[in-house]
């Protein structure tokens, strides 16, 4: 290894929002170099959301960096808690999964993270936390719970906000961070990676390791990637995400729909290009900067041929139809819709009957394709461009939450 | 059964601070009379404190009342949580007990409550909650925890006060009420008895039963008996308690040390005498009322001969020495003490050397017995009367917490 630990930490800092602590990481890197023992870099994955997104890709890129330096990724599949789901039924994003579903999701995970991480037993270990959590009895859980106070857990930002707002926090929810922390003890994590919303949980693991007289893990959190809507954290439930397995053409198109102001962040977090290269380009020619970003991301995740093909298709289908990048956005409920009411909502017609007439006239397109049947139901899962004539455009953004 | 349910409820009301709900209890009593199925009257006991006190005797007397009407007492020994103790080490009154200690304590419990309750399998069922709690795994506990919100548990008065005051509440502490509540589901309690500080916990059991589509238990809480110090709840850890197995003479003497203003409460909660009988006596001759109360309690728990002997001894030893009932109190740490410093603390001497001189002169007595050896260590577990000459008296009250 030719880089000094200090240089390594400097490289990691590109995607690091907080690190506890830099000095400890340097110590661990030095020791690893001295003893030729790879560090164990943990990251937890929730098997209830099977798509790995570019949001997850940010901490995964950091892990890949560690792997390139000889360390080992340890991916924890939270199968045990997924089997419980959210028993209070309050949190619909945490459904109960069967053992088969969890296993199926876990397999796709490995395939997905394999686009970013090195695989093979020397590089990657995948563990299911049911292995140890399934053996816990009430005494074990009481002992674990006794290590933390209610006040400490209510300090976690989202809990604090909900508690202040009088919103419900079910008791099992404040147990979950403890279980996640216990995972770190069980797998002897040296570093835990996660998004910045995982900071609190990951520090719990660090404290538990100290209490067990183990070397405490270094906690590194990465910035949360804002989704293609330019507003919210990239997340499956918001319909604003790009999956790492997204088909090349879709990935290319979605990146092109990202607002210009996110370009710096996307370049920084998702590519390894130096700022000296991308910053001037973004400033002078954002459209071209975006094409370059899209090509770079598709190359990374699908290879150069796929990227070239996606670029070609994009230019033919989208640019050829002279669809602009920037246009008004209309948030709609995911699922089936007739077009006429959407034309009215988008301000392209003043009544349903006017909208239907325009459809029949052949003036309406979806992603450049003419729509002629006004009665047809269209199913929306991803953003599409609604177009009236040659001049009026709106991007329809399906979202689980519906219009916002 | 000749009494109507309404009359039964009126009789119970003598020791009832709150009941949820009277209408439901009447319904259960009616159904029991109709079906000849006895009600199951639950009370939980903490096996870490082996003495059953007159404080516990108040709800136990209510249970005895139910037994006399044909119902069944179900005493729950909290063995499982006693095996865990307080793992955070914050609460010294909840030590970890071995299985042997718990079994030993549980046996003495049955002997102790047998002074108040009817025994025999048709009257009394003793259950260890390890029977069901020991089988719970993490999934069961997550499901149980999901039924309550953090805010609901922090509503419990002592938790609310501690949380507001910034005092520590360990996470396992807010799990305990759920476990206690689960006990009610497991044993199909119809009524749960307890002191008024158990109201919240016992209502949790009621809610869990409803959620399990079982008939919800009626929760009856009795007033907390103030201890012999006249200030705090009767409790082993405060040294202000009278155990139901207290030797007759000690029990008699302790009752005589109770402040006059508690007489009404003690008569109401611990005897079945009508107020028309004891109230005028307390008003006209409190000393005699206290002797009568002491005799009545010793008769109840030890029989009439023991009571007569205790009265005789009391009159000979204490009254004969002209020791007053009311005197200053000095709280001391339980355990070994030399007398001289206590004489100084009690204001009977201005220095240790003066106090030692007075001991050697034969002017100092403990419970009427002369003490001559100034070097001797005295072990204090129970209140004793320290006396200087014929006029100066102080009651030494040993307490785990030491001077207050």
PDB file of C-alpha atoms in Angstrom, chain A residues 5-6 9 19-31 206 216 218-219:
ATOM      1  CA  UNK A   5      -3.304   6.599   6.210  1.00  0.00           C
ATOM      2  CA  UNK A   6      -3.468  10.404   6.200  1.00  0.00           C
ATOM      3  CA  UNK A   9      -8.446   9.744   4.963  1.00  0.00           C
ATOM      4  CA  UNK A  19     -16.345  10.825  10.950  1.00  0.00           C
ATOM      5  CA  UNK A  20     -15.944   9.584  14.561  1.00  0.00           C
ATOM      6  CA  UNK A  21     -13.057   9.841  14.645  1.00  0.00           C
ATOM      7  CA  UNK A  22     -10.378  10.616  12.099  1.00  0.00           C
ATOM      8  CA  UNK A  23      -7.605   9.868  14.598  1.00  0.00           C
ATOM      9  CA  UNK A  24      -9.051   6.443  15.321  1.00  0.00           C
ATOM     10  CA  UNK A  25      -9.407   5.631  11.642  1.00  0.00           C
ATOM     11  CA  UNK A  26      -5.767   6.560  11.077  1.00  0.00           C
ATOM     12  CA  UNK A  27      -4.837   4.307  13.995  1.00  0.00           C
ATOM     13  CA  UNK A  28      -6.825   1.423  12.556  1.00  0.00           C
ATOM     14  CA  UNK A  29      -5.353   1.912   9.067  1.00  0.00           C
ATOM     15  CA  UNK A  30      -1.822   2.001  10.516  1.00  0.00           C
ATOM     16  CA  UNK A  31      -2.401  -1.128  12.545  1.00  0.00           C
ATOM     17  CA  UNK A 206     -19.635   2.043  18.637  1.00  0.00           C
ATOM     18  CA  UNK A 216     -14.915   0.641  18.781  1.00  0.00           C
ATOM     19  CA  UNK A 218     -15.174   4.280  13.336  1.00  0.00           C
ATOM     20  CA  UNK A 219     -18.458   5.766  12.168  1.00  0.00           C
TER      21      UNK A 219
END
